[in-house]
């Protein structure tokens, strides 16, 4: 898709530039009362810039070339057709934005207005305007992807999750439980790939798919490796790795499959957070599962209560038929 | 199987010295248990040293498997001693609330062999970590 988008852009770049220059003046003069037909050329250029900058970045990292948005370039490609398809997708994505969102985005991306002057006009702050612009770009990327892929989100939770991923907002991702949704929803799992590969790969988190014995070892080693970057003591690293081993084993034994996400925290202290999710049957009685000696499999039953003792914070959320999420944290200076 | 060996089991007189060279997953740990118990029978071994110095984690499954090996070996007439548990690993085991049960432990291979030579069936020559009294986690 990167090549298709760029090729389509190059094909009519001169025309588009002319068009922008010519009509920009009129739009600015119209100041908010722009006819829809007039707005569209700008909107499309803007949207393209926003969208393609994302994929250019991705292309540079040369990651996952085979993923959904990479429609292989071919000599037989009809550039007009591609350009039309893309324009349609962008136009449709733009209709999903509110008029206010669209205006702000255009003023910034097309007219080159900086956030401070926009803030002055809106009676807001530059920071708030920048945040709003980021949210709008994130939405545009989501809507563009949905449109170009021809996907209608199967659930109400899909859009909020995709938005949180697109915006790279980890707090919001936690609020909407994005990780769990991706385990449950095939459509979003597919779309999440291009959304999450925006920009540099994250240095402060690691995600391990857990479905076999070997994955238990991989998860605890990944956790140790990541946590070691914060300068945890060897003893703490071993406690963290052991706790991860226990909860990863719970996934393999009880749920069959799931994932372990390890992330470094800077606030309120430095620390490491481990989130283990599965789509298993769930735990009927969490309190009991946290009790020493309780075991539903042929083991010591130390999985959850054991891991809890090794970490500083520990929480289990489980829903019958949907699965279990264990969140545990170790602070570097917590004691 | 290719690549470096995960474990080795060597005969030394009436004893077996089993060394775990790298992190084992649960399946590999169970295979190790089976191999070791089989060799105890085949060689009529009187003692077994299991060297776990290379392990950076001994979680509940790992500890339970070692305990099972020790108990199976005992039923087959051999004494088992586990050596080389790293200090951090020992601390994590205590924090986790588990121990090696009735299986003896010693600091290193040399002390493990000395324990086997000196004790036979005796159980008090080497220490045990994580006995119930030690469960309170030092913080
Ligand atoms: Zn979804």
mmCIF file of N, CA, C and O in Angstrom, chain A residues 1-71:
data_model
loop_
_atom_site.group_PDB
_atom_site.id
_atom_site.type_symbol
_atom_site.label_atom_id
_atom_site.label_comp_id
_atom_site.label_asym_id
_atom_site.label_seq_id
_atom_site.Cartn_x
_atom_site.Cartn_y
_atom_site.Cartn_z
ATOM 1 N N UNK A 1 0.826 -1.211 0.000
ATOM 2 C CA UNK A 1 0.000 0.000 0.000
ATOM 3 C C UNK A 1 0.851 1.249 0.000
ATOM 4 O O UNK A 1 0.513 2.244 -0.612
ATOM 5 N N UNK A 2 1.999 1.160 0.654
ATOM 6 C CA UNK A 2 2.878 2.334 0.667
ATOM 7 C C UNK A 2 3.182 2.758 -0.760
ATOM 8 O O UNK A 2 3.014 3.910 -1.136
ATOM 9 N N UNK A 3 3.619 1.771 -1.520
ATOM 10 C CA UNK A 3 3.983 2.095 -2.908
ATOM 11 C C UNK A 3 2.775 2.565 -3.705
ATOM 12 O O UNK A 3 2.876 3.456 -4.520
ATOM 13 N N UNK A 4 1.647 1.948 -3.436
ATOM 14 C CA UNK A 4 0.457 2.345 -4.184
ATOM 15 C C UNK A 4 0.100 3.788 -3.874
ATOM 16 O O UNK A 4 -0.181 4.563 -4.762
ATOM 17 N N UNK A 5 0.142 4.100 -2.588
ATOM 18 C CA UNK A 5 -0.221 5.462 -2.201
ATOM 19 C C UNK A 5 0.746 6.456 -2.804
ATOM 20 O O UNK A 5 0.350 7.460 -3.392
ATOM 21 N N UNK A 6 2.027 6.152 -2.673
ATOM 22 C CA UNK A 6 3.017 7.087 -3.187
ATOM 23 C C UNK A 6 2.909 7.208 -4.697
ATOM 24 O O UNK A 6 2.919 8.302 -5.249
ATOM 25 N N UNK A 7 2.747 6.057 -5.358
ATOM 26 C CA UNK A 7 2.616 6.092 -6.811
ATOM 27 C C UNK A 7 1.421 6.927 -7.217
ATOM 28 O O UNK A 7 1.504 7.775 -8.099
ATOM 29 N N UNK A 8 0.319 6.717 -6.516
ATOM 30 C CA UNK A 8 -0.883 7.468 -6.847
ATOM 31 C C UNK A 8 -0.647 8.962 -6.617
ATOM 32 O O UNK A 8 -1.122 9.800 -7.357
ATOM 33 N N UNK A 9 0.117 9.266 -5.584
ATOM 34 C CA UNK A 9 0.377 10.673 -5.291
ATOM 35 C C UNK A 9 1.277 11.283 -6.353
ATOM 36 O O UNK A 9 1.049 12.369 -6.838
ATOM 37 N N UNK A 10 2.336 10.576 -6.684
ATOM 38 C CA UNK A 10 3.273 11.099 -7.668
ATOM 39 C C UNK A 10 2.569 11.355 -8.995
ATOM 40 O O UNK A 10 2.819 12.347 -9.656
ATOM 41 N N UNK A 11 1.668 10.462 -9.313
ATOM 42 C CA UNK A 11 0.977 10.562 -10.595
ATOM 43 C C UNK A 11 0.314 11.924 -10.791
ATOM 44 O O UNK A 11 0.364 12.491 -11.863
ATOM 45 N N UNK A 12 -0.256 12.444 -9.738
ATOM 46 C CA UNK A 12 -0.959 13.711 -9.933
ATOM 47 C C UNK A 12 -0.494 14.778 -8.945
ATOM 48 O O UNK A 12 -1.222 15.687 -8.606
ATOM 49 N N UNK A 13 0.726 14.611 -8.480
ATOM 50 C CA UNK A 13 1.225 15.520 -7.458
ATOM 51 C C UNK A 13 1.170 16.979 -7.922
ATOM 52 O O UNK A 13 0.737 17.865 -7.185
ATOM 53 N N UNK A 14 1.600 17.205 -9.139
ATOM 54 C CA UNK A 14 1.626 18.576 -9.646
ATOM 55 C C UNK A 14 0.223 19.171 -9.682
ATOM 56 O O UNK A 14 -0.005 20.297 -9.242
ATOM 57 N N UNK A 15 -0.706 18.398 -10.169
ATOM 58 C CA UNK A 15 -2.088 18.849 -10.244
ATOM 59 C C UNK A 15 -2.627 19.182 -8.862
ATOM 60 O O UNK A 15 -3.251 20.221 -8.652
ATOM 61 N N UNK A 16 -2.359 18.265 -7.941
ATOM 62 C CA UNK A 16 -2.870 18.465 -6.594
ATOM 63 C C UNK A 16 -2.287 19.730 -5.985
ATOM 64 O O UNK A 16 -2.994 20.537 -5.393
ATOM 65 N N UNK A 17 -0.987 19.901 -6.159
ATOM 66 C CA UNK A 17 -0.340 21.100 -5.611
ATOM 67 C C UNK A 17 -0.980 22.373 -6.173
ATOM 68 O O UNK A 17 -1.279 23.303 -5.440
ATOM 69 N N UNK A 18 -1.170 22.374 -7.470
ATOM 70 C CA UNK A 18 -1.795 23.540 -8.106
ATOM 71 C C UNK A 18 -3.160 23.817 -7.511
ATOM 72 O O UNK A 18 -3.499 24.944 -7.169
ATOM 73 N N UNK A 19 -3.893 22.746 -7.404
ATOM 74 C CA UNK A 19 -5.247 22.848 -6.889
ATOM 75 C C UNK A 19 -5.245 23.425 -5.486
ATOM 76 O O UNK A 19 -6.031 24.307 -5.142
ATOM 77 N N UNK A 20 -4.325 22.923 -4.674
ATOM 78 C CA UNK A 20 -4.234 23.398 -3.297
ATOM 79 C C UNK A 20 -3.927 24.888 -3.275
ATOM 80 O O UNK A 20 -4.621 25.663 -2.627
ATOM 81 N N UNK A 21 -2.894 25.270 -3.999
ATOM 82 C CA UNK A 21 -2.495 26.670 -4.014
ATOM 83 C C UNK A 21 -3.657 27.576 -4.438
ATOM 84 O O UNK A 21 -3.929 28.597 -3.830
ATOM 85 N N UNK A 22 -4.315 27.131 -5.471
ATOM 86 C CA UNK A 22 -5.359 27.943 -6.062
ATOM 87 C C UNK A 22 -6.552 28.129 -5.135
ATOM 88 O O UNK A 22 -7.067 29.233 -4.963
ATOM 89 N N UNK A 23 -6.962 27.038 -4.535
ATOM 90 C CA UNK A 23 -8.197 27.120 -3.768
ATOM 91 C C UNK A 23 -7.976 27.463 -2.298
ATOM 92 O O UNK A 23 -8.913 27.802 -1.594
ATOM 93 N N UNK A 24 -6.736 27.338 -1.861
ATOM 94 C CA UNK A 24 -6.423 27.637 -0.465
ATOM 95 C C UNK A 24 -6.906 29.028 -0.088
ATOM 96 O O UNK A 24 -7.550 29.231 0.940
ATOM 97 N N UNK A 25 -6.597 29.971 -0.953
ATOM 98 C CA UNK A 25 -6.969 31.358 -0.699
ATOM 99 C C UNK A 25 -8.473 31.487 -0.500
ATOM 100 O O UNK A 25 -8.940 32.126 0.440
ATOM 101 N N UNK A 26 -9.187 30.824 -1.361
ATOM 102 C CA UNK A 26 -10.647 30.940 -1.275
ATOM 103 C C UNK A 26 -11.194 30.320 0.014
ATOM 104 O O UNK A 26 -12.085 30.864 0.637
ATOM 105 N N UNK A 27 -10.617 29.171 0.362
ATOM 106 C CA UNK A 27 -11.102 28.517 1.574
ATOM 107 C C UNK A 27 -10.834 29.369 2.792
ATOM 108 O O UNK A 27 -11.678 29.542 3.673
ATOM 109 N N UNK A 28 -9.626 29.916 2.849
ATOM 110 C CA UNK A 28 -9.290 30.758 3.988
ATOM 111 C C UNK A 28 -10.204 31.969 4.050
ATOM 112 O O UNK A 28 -10.640 32.375 5.122
ATOM 113 N N UNK A 29 -10.513 32.501 2.901
ATOM 114 C CA UNK A 29 -11.403 33.651 2.847
ATOM 115 C C UNK A 29 -12.801 33.271 3.321
ATOM 116 O O UNK A 29 -13.483 34.039 3.991
ATOM 117 N N UNK A 30 -13.196 32.068 2.977
ATOM 118 C CA UNK A 30 -14.525 31.615 3.357
ATOM 119 C C UNK A 30 -14.647 31.417 4.864
ATOM 120 O O UNK A 30 -15.746 31.460 5.412
ATOM 121 N N UNK A 31 -13.520 31.192 5.494
ATOM 122 C CA UNK A 31 -13.449 31.162 6.956
ATOM 123 C C UNK A 31 -14.569 30.395 7.645
ATOM 124 O O UNK A 31 -15.382 30.950 8.357
ATOM 125 N N UNK A 32 -14.573 29.130 7.435
ATOM 126 C CA UNK A 32 -15.510 28.324 8.207
ATOM 127 C C UNK A 32 -16.819 28.066 7.500
ATOM 128 O O UNK A 32 -17.563 27.179 7.899
ATOM 129 N N UNK A 33 -17.128 28.854 6.467
ATOM 130 C CA UNK A 33 -18.362 28.583 5.746
ATOM 131 C C UNK A 33 -18.009 28.090 4.344
ATOM 132 O O UNK A 33 -18.415 28.631 3.334
ATOM 133 N N UNK A 34 -17.230 27.023 4.320
ATOM 134 C CA UNK A 34 -16.760 26.469 3.057
ATOM 135 C C UNK A 34 -17.801 25.499 2.508
ATOM 136 O O UNK A 34 -18.380 24.723 3.261
ATOM 137 N N UNK A 35 -18.032 25.605 1.230
ATOM 138 C CA UNK A 35 -18.930 24.631 0.622
ATOM 139 C C UNK A 35 -18.271 23.256 0.666
ATOM 140 O O UNK A 35 -17.063 23.154 0.469
ATOM 141 N N UNK A 36 -19.069 22.252 0.884
ATOM 142 C CA UNK A 36 -18.512 20.892 0.965
ATOM 143 C C UNK A 36 -17.689 20.524 -0.263
ATOM 144 O O UNK A 36 -16.631 19.940 -0.162
ATOM 145 N N UNK A 37 -18.126 20.878 -1.409
ATOM 146 C CA UNK A 37 -17.412 20.528 -2.637
ATOM 147 C C UNK A 37 -16.043 21.168 -2.701
ATOM 148 O O UNK A 37 -15.094 20.626 -3.259
ATOM 149 N N UNK A 38 -15.923 22.311 -2.085
ATOM 150 C CA UNK A 38 -14.668 23.035 -2.094
ATOM 151 C C UNK A 38 -13.675 22.433 -1.102
ATOM 152 O O UNK A 38 -12.480 22.430 -1.314
ATOM 153 N N UNK A 39 -14.276 21.973 -0.053
ATOM 154 C CA UNK A 39 -13.442 21.467 1.026
ATOM 155 C C UNK A 39 -12.741 20.167 0.637
ATOM 156 O O UNK A 39 -11.626 19.891 1.037
ATOM 157 N N UNK A 40 -13.402 19.413 -0.192
ATOM 158 C CA UNK A 40 -12.951 18.048 -0.432
ATOM 159 C C UNK A 40 -11.522 17.907 -0.958
ATOM 160 O O UNK A 40 -10.763 17.087 -0.447
ATOM 161 N N UNK A 41 -11.135 18.682 -1.962
ATOM 162 C CA UNK A 41 -9.760 18.513 -2.456
ATOM 163 C C UNK A 41 -8.716 18.697 -1.353
ATOM 164 O O UNK A 41 -7.787 17.916 -1.237
ATOM 165 N N UNK A 42 -8.922 19.711 -0.523
ATOM 166 C CA UNK A 42 -7.985 19.917 0.584
ATOM 167 C C UNK A 42 -7.989 18.739 1.527
ATOM 168 O O UNK A 42 -6.966 18.277 1.985
ATOM 169 N N UNK A 43 -9.212 18.399 1.799
ATOM 170 C CA UNK A 43 -9.372 17.346 2.794
ATOM 171 C C UNK A 43 -8.638 16.096 2.347
ATOM 172 O O UNK A 43 -7.964 15.433 3.135
ATOM 173 N N UNK A 44 -8.738 15.801 1.094
ATOM 174 C CA UNK A 44 -8.108 14.590 0.594
ATOM 175 C C UNK A 44 -6.587 14.697 0.634
ATOM 176 O O UNK A 44 -5.894 13.786 1.059
ATOM 177 N N UNK A 45 -6.090 15.824 0.244
ATOM 178 C CA UNK A 45 -4.639 16.012 0.300
ATOM 179 C C UNK A 45 -4.148 15.884 1.735
ATOM 180 O O UNK A 45 -3.176 15.196 2.046
ATOM 181 N N UNK A 46 -4.863 16.557 2.607
ATOM 182 C CA UNK A 46 -4.487 16.526 4.007
ATOM 183 C C UNK A 46 -4.501 15.112 4.549
ATOM 184 O O UNK A 46 -3.551 14.656 5.181
ATOM 185 N N UNK A 47 -5.591 14.474 4.265
ATOM 186 C CA UNK A 47 -5.740 13.123 4.779
ATOM 187 C C UNK A 47 -4.646 12.209 4.247
ATOM 188 O O UNK A 47 -4.081 11.401 4.967
ATOM 189 N N UNK A 48 -4.337 12.380 2.992
ATOM 190 C CA UNK A 48 -3.270 11.581 2.407
ATOM 191 C C UNK A 48 -1.950 11.825 3.107
ATOM 192 O O UNK A 48 -1.203 10.894 3.397
ATOM 193 N N UNK A 49 -1.671 13.072 3.344
ATOM 194 C CA UNK A 49 -0.403 13.377 4.013
ATOM 195 C C UNK A 49 -0.352 12.727 5.383
ATOM 196 O O UNK A 49 0.643 12.146 5.782
ATOM 197 N N UNK A 50 -1.454 12.859 6.081
ATOM 198 C CA UNK A 50 -1.512 12.291 7.419
ATOM 199 C C UNK A 50 -1.373 10.773 7.352
ATOM 200 O O UNK A 50 -0.624 10.160 8.093
ATOM 201 N N UNK A 51 -2.079 10.205 6.415
ATOM 202 C CA UNK A 51 -2.084 8.748 6.314
ATOM 203 C C UNK A 51 -0.751 8.207 5.809
ATOM 204 O O UNK A 51 -0.196 7.275 6.351
ATOM 205 N N UNK A 52 -0.232 8.817 4.756
ATOM 206 C CA UNK A 52 0.970 8.231 4.156
ATOM 207 C C UNK A 52 2.207 8.462 5.007
ATOM 208 O O UNK A 52 3.115 7.647 4.984
ATOM 209 N N UNK A 53 2.249 9.540 5.761
ATOM 210 C CA UNK A 53 3.429 9.747 6.599
ATOM 211 C C UNK A 53 3.566 8.582 7.564
ATOM 212 O O UNK A 53 4.652 8.147 7.900
ATOM 213 N N UNK A 54 2.413 8.062 7.971
ATOM 214 C CA UNK A 54 2.413 6.895 8.843
ATOM 215 C C UNK A 54 3.053 5.702 8.150
ATOM 216 O O UNK A 54 3.896 5.019 8.712
ATOM 217 N N UNK A 55 2.661 5.463 6.911
ATOM 218 C CA UNK A 55 3.148 4.242 6.266
ATOM 219 C C UNK A 55 4.548 4.388 5.711
ATOM 220 O O UNK A 55 5.240 3.426 5.504
ATOM 221 N N UNK A 56 4.946 5.617 5.425
ATOM 222 C CA UNK A 56 6.330 5.804 5.010
ATOM 223 C C UNK A 56 7.249 5.402 6.154
ATOM 224 O O UNK A 56 8.235 4.723 5.982
ATOM 225 N N UNK A 57 6.846 5.844 7.336
ATOM 226 C CA UNK A 57 7.595 5.503 8.538
ATOM 227 C C UNK A 57 7.706 3.988 8.661
ATOM 228 O O UNK A 57 8.766 3.429 8.889
ATOM 229 N N UNK A 58 6.599 3.370 8.477
ATOM 230 C CA UNK A 58 6.535 1.928 8.629
ATOM 231 C C UNK A 58 7.412 1.251 7.587
ATOM 232 O O UNK A 58 8.117 0.288 7.856
ATOM 233 N N UNK A 59 7.385 1.773 6.374
ATOM 234 C CA UNK A 59 8.159 1.182 5.299
ATOM 235 C C UNK A 59 9.641 1.256 5.622
ATOM 236 O O UNK A 59 10.407 0.344 5.345
ATOM 237 N N UNK A 60 10.020 2.362 6.254
ATOM 238 C CA UNK A 60 11.427 2.536 6.571
ATOM 239 C C UNK A 60 11.897 1.423 7.490
ATOM 240 O O UNK A 60 13.008 0.946 7.408
ATOM 241 N N UNK A 61 11.047 1.044 8.386
ATOM 242 C CA UNK A 61 11.437 -0.028 9.299
ATOM 243 C C UNK A 61 11.319 -1.392 8.636
ATOM 244 O O UNK A 61 11.723 -2.395 9.199
ATOM 245 N N UNK A 62 10.737 -1.411 7.463
ATOM 246 C CA UNK A 62 10.623 -2.656 6.705
ATOM 247 C C UNK A 62 10.033 -3.787 7.525
ATOM 248 O O UNK A 62 10.491 -4.925 7.489
ATOM 249 N N UNK A 63 9.034 -3.466 8.288
ATOM 250 C CA UNK A 63 8.454 -4.498 9.130
ATOM 251 C C UNK A 63 7.126 -4.941 8.545
ATOM 252 O O UNK A 63 6.360 -4.151 8.033
ATOM 253 N N UNK A 64 6.883 -6.205 8.660
ATOM 254 C CA UNK A 64 5.615 -6.782 8.265
ATOM 255 C C UNK A 64 5.136 -6.317 6.899
ATOM 256 O O UNK A 64 4.017 -5.855 6.733
ATOM 257 N N UNK A 65 5.987 -6.477 5.948
ATOM 258 C CA UNK A 65 5.640 -6.066 4.588
ATOM 259 C C UNK A 65 4.434 -6.843 4.067
ATOM 260 O O UNK A 65 3.742 -6.398 3.174
ATOM 261 N N UNK A 66 4.226 -8.005 4.604
ATOM 262 C CA UNK A 66 3.168 -8.876 4.084
ATOM 263 C C UNK A 66 1.811 -8.571 4.697
ATOM 264 O O UNK A 66 0.832 -9.175 4.356
ATOM 265 N N UNK A 67 1.791 -7.617 5.628
ATOM 266 C CA UNK A 67 0.536 -7.385 6.347
ATOM 267 C C UNK A 67 -0.559 -6.792 5.475
ATOM 268 O O UNK A 67 -0.311 -6.375 4.358
ATOM 269 N N UNK A 68 -1.743 -6.692 6.107
ATOM 270 C CA UNK A 68 -2.950 -6.364 5.348
ATOM 271 C C UNK A 68 -2.871 -5.150 4.447
ATOM 272 O O UNK A 68 -3.485 -5.149 3.396
ATOM 273 N N UNK A 69 -2.145 -4.115 4.854
ATOM 274 C CA UNK A 69 -2.187 -2.915 4.030
ATOM 275 C C UNK A 69 -1.186 -2.953 2.889
ATOM 276 O O UNK A 69 -1.114 -2.030 2.110
ATOM 277 N N UNK A 70 -0.406 -3.998 2.817
ATOM 278 C CA UNK A 70 0.547 -4.082 1.724
ATOM 279 C C UNK A 70 -0.059 -4.846 0.558
ATOM 280 O O UNK A 70 -0.006 -6.047 0.493
ATOM 281 N N UNK A 71 -0.651 -4.130 -0.328
ATOM 282 C CA UNK A 71 -1.139 -4.755 -1.549
ATOM 283 C C UNK A 71 0.023 -4.693 -2.515
ATOM 284 O O UNK A 71 0.449 -3.626 -2.931
#
